[in-house]
Amino acid sequence: MTKTDSAHPAGPAATRRTDPEPPPPGGVLWTIAGDVRALLMLPAAFTMQVAHPAIAAGVDEYSVFRTDPWGRGERSLRSVQLWVYGGEEAAEEGRRVRRLHKDIQGTDTRGRRYHSLDPACYAWVHATGFPVYLHAGRYLLRRFTPAQERQLYREWLQVGRILGLRDRDMPQSIEEYWPYWTRMLAEEIEPTAVARELISTEVKLPRPQAASPAARLLLRLTWPVLRAAFLRLRAFVTVGYMPPEARAAIGLEWSPAQERRLRRFSTAVRLLVPLLPERLRYLPIARAARARRRAAAR
């Protein structure tokens, strides 16, 4: 895909920049990333990201995840969806994300200087998605075949390029990925304060915004109960859908009884979601992309 970048002229003629291709329509990632079940998978990836000391330090200092968790979550979800379903918007969204992070720097919990776009940090943010899709997908979707795993990884590399990562900064195959994963868990990942906060059931959580006065009143009256239920569910799915070796690296406990509850919960979700109408089964950006694809096919 090529397009003219009028913001960067070179002499009398505009330069042409080749943008990285987003994952292909109809691929493995296209199928799963916009399914509503992805909402249950993403908290595990986010928590694994902030278990990296440098990323935790940046989120702790710069993020609004404490004061505006709902807005931040909505913006993050929209960004992830655009990387996969955005078409020509995907690469621009990747550039927007890099611009947003260009000034995030400081000292991490180990006393090391960091910059959020340093490939050692930035590549880990990207790398957490692949193992979560594999692990959580076995519960919520299906077990992928070896060929589908390889295709998913190739498509996830395309997302990395959308984010501005260079090929030399990412493991280029599954055979390269798993040693990288093992090394990161052993050498970098730890139970940071931010990671523990994301699975706590005792943190303060502001109410989400409601459009109508009646909804605001109802939410205000029921929020203590809803807040407690939401935090318990968030902690449960975050730890449950996290790969076991990542749980161990972060120091998270998971009992056989919790595993049995997760399997029952996952079975119910796996059977229910395919019965939903498309407007409920797919997230809005994915739903719109699917509609465009059908229209183009006609």
Tab-separated table of N, CA, C and O in Angstrom, residues 25 30 33-35 78 81-82 84-87 89 278-298:
chain	number	residue	atom	x	y	z
A	25	PRO	N	-7.613	-9.209	5.580
A	25	PRO	CA	-9.013	-9.562	5.847
A	25	PRO	C	-9.216	-11.070	5.701
A	25	PRO	O	-8.693	-11.694	4.777
A	30	TRP	N	-7.828	-11.276	11.977
A	30	TRP	CA	-9.074	-10.612	11.566
A	30	TRP	C	-10.283	-11.297	12.202
A	30	TRP	O	-11.246	-10.651	12.607
A	33	ALA	N	-9.703	-10.806	16.627
A	33	ALA	CA	-9.408	-9.558	17.340
A	33	ALA	C	-10.636	-8.686	17.548
A	33	ALA	O	-10.686	-7.900	18.499
A	34	GLY	N	-11.641	-8.796	16.667
A	34	GLY	CA	-12.831	-7.972	16.791
A	34	GLY	C	-14.002	-8.654	17.439
A	34	GLY	O	-15.051	-8.045	17.654
A	35	ASP	N	-13.844	-9.929	17.774
A	35	ASP	CA	-14.871	-10.680	18.487
A	35	ASP	C	-14.980	-10.123	19.915
A	35	ASP	O	-13.963	-9.776	20.533
A	78	ARG	N	-9.854	1.071	20.849
A	78	ARG	CA	-10.019	1.614	19.502
A	78	ARG	C	-8.706	1.517	18.719
A	78	ARG	O	-8.700	1.157	17.534
A	81	GLN	N	-8.052	-2.045	17.600
A	81	GLN	CA	-8.948	-2.406	16.505
A	81	GLN	C	-8.502	-1.783	15.181
A	81	GLN	O	-8.578	-2.425	14.129
A	82	LEU	N	-8.023	-0.556	15.232
A	82	LEU	CA	-7.571	0.100	14.004
A	82	LEU	C	-6.330	-0.570	13.436
A	82	LEU	O	-6.155	-0.628	12.214
A	84	VAL	N	-5.745	-3.604	13.242
A	84	VAL	CA	-6.161	-4.811	12.528
A	84	VAL	C	-7.158	-4.492	11.411
A	84	VAL	O	-7.045	-4.991	10.296
A	85	TYR	N	-8.141	-3.649	11.703
A	85	TYR	CA	-9.267	-3.436	10.788
A	85	TYR	C	-9.266	-2.056	10.124
A	85	TYR	O	-10.194	-1.753	9.371
A	86	GLY	N	-8.261	-1.250	10.386
A	86	GLY	CA	-8.305	0.138	9.947
A	86	GLY	C	-7.963	0.376	8.494
A	86	GLY	O	-8.131	1.498	8.003
A	87	GLY	N	-7.462	-0.648	7.786
A	87	GLY	CA	-7.090	-0.421	6.391
A	87	GLY	C	-6.017	0.650	6.282
A	87	GLY	O	-4.971	0.573	6.937
A	89	GLU	N	-6.081	3.504	7.507
A	89	GLU	CA	-5.947	4.201	8.781
A	89	GLU	C	-4.997	3.500	9.741
A	89	GLU	O	-4.544	4.099	10.725
A	278	GLU	N	-24.778	-10.219	14.885
A	278	GLU	CA	-23.474	-9.634	14.576
A	278	GLU	C	-23.235	-8.312	15.296
A	278	GLU	O	-22.125	-8.010	15.720
A	279	ARG	N	-24.291	-7.505	15.468
A	279	ARG	CA	-24.109	-6.211	16.116
A	279	ARG	C	-23.697	-6.350	17.576
A	279	ARG	O	-23.159	-5.404	18.162
A	280	LEU	N	-23.922	-7.507	18.175
A	280	LEU	CA	-23.500	-7.755	19.549
A	280	LEU	C	-22.241	-8.609	19.619
A	280	LEU	O	-21.521	-8.573	20.614
A	281	ARG	N	-21.975	-9.365	18.572
A	281	ARG	CA	-20.849	-10.296	18.611
A	281	ARG	C	-19.531	-9.601	18.293
A	281	ARG	O	-18.477	-10.020	18.798
A	282	TYR	N	-19.574	-8.559	17.473
A	282	TYR	CA	-18.337	-7.918	17.033
A	282	TYR	C	-18.260	-6.482	17.533
A	282	TYR	O	-19.278	-5.786	17.624
A	283	LEU	N	-17.050	-6.051	17.838
A	283	LEU	CA	-16.814	-4.679	18.262
A	283	LEU	C	-17.030	-3.732	17.074
A	283	LEU	O	-16.906	-4.147	15.917
A	284	PRO	N	-17.377	-2.458	17.343
A	284	PRO	CA	-17.856	-1.579	16.251
A	284	PRO	C	-16.908	-1.449	15.067
A	284	PRO	O	-17.354	-1.528	13.912
A	285	ILE	N	-15.625	-1.239	15.294
A	285	ILE	CA	-14.699	-1.053	14.167
A	285	ILE	C	-14.581	-2.345	13.361
A	285	ILE	O	-14.555	-2.328	12.121
A	286	ALA	N	-14.542	-3.472	14.036
A	286	ALA	CA	-14.492	-4.757	13.338
A	286	ALA	C	-15.776	-5.004	12.564
A	286	ALA	O	-15.751	-5.485	11.423
A	287	ARG	N	-16.905	-4.662	13.160
A	287	ARG	CA	-18.196	-4.862	12.491
A	287	ARG	C	-18.282	-4.028	11.218
A	287	ARG	O	-18.745	-4.512	10.168
A	288	ALA	N	-17.813	-2.787	11.292
A	288	ALA	CA	-17.832	-1.931	10.105
A	288	ALA	C	-16.904	-2.473	9.023
A	288	ALA	O	-17.239	-2.443	7.829
A	289	ALA	N	-15.748	-2.985	9.409
A	289	ALA	CA	-14.812	-3.537	8.429
A	289	ALA	C	-15.399	-4.776	7.760
A	289	ALA	O	-15.244	-4.979	6.549
A	290	ARG	N	-16.069	-5.602	8.537
A	290	ARG	CA	-16.706	-6.794	7.965
A	290	ARG	C	-17.802	-6.392	6.975
A	290	ARG	O	-17.949	-7.011	5.909
A	291	ALA	N	-18.566	-5.348	7.305
A	291	ALA	CA	-19.616	-4.883	6.394
A	291	ALA	C	-19.010	-4.359	5.097
A	291	ALA	O	-19.530	-4.615	4.000
A	292	ARG	N	-17.906	-3.597	5.216
A	292	ARG	CA	-17.243	-3.082	3.997
A	292	ARG	C	-16.751	-4.228	3.137
A	292	ARG	O	-16.834	-4.180	1.894
A	293	ARG	N	-16.219	-5.256	3.758
A	293	ARG	CA	-15.706	-6.389	2.989
A	293	ARG	C	-16.820	-7.106	2.258
A	293	ARG	O	-16.677	-7.498	1.088
A	294	ARG	N	-17.962	-7.283	2.914
A	294	ARG	CA	-19.091	-7.927	2.249
A	294	ARG	C	-19.596	-7.085	1.087
A	294	ARG	O	-19.931	-7.601	0.014
A	295	ALA	N	-19.653	-5.768	1.294
A	295	ALA	CA	-20.123	-4.878	0.233
A	295	ALA	C	-19.181	-4.922	-0.970
A	295	ALA	O	-19.621	-4.928	-2.123
A	296	ALA	N	-17.883	-4.959	-0.708
A	296	ALA	CA	-16.911	-5.022	-1.799
A	296	ALA	C	-17.027	-6.340	-2.563
A	296	ALA	O	-16.882	-6.377	-3.795
A	297	ALA	N	-17.316	-7.419	-1.826
A	297	ALA	CA	-17.463	-8.717	-2.489
A	297	ALA	C	-18.673	-8.750	-3.404
A	297	ALA	O	-18.671	-9.414	-4.447
A	298	ARG	N	-19.717	-8.013	-3.022
A	298	ARG	CA	-20.924	-7.971	-3.864
A	298	ARG	C	-20.703	-7.141	-5.115
A	298	ARG	O	-21.334	-7.351	-6.118
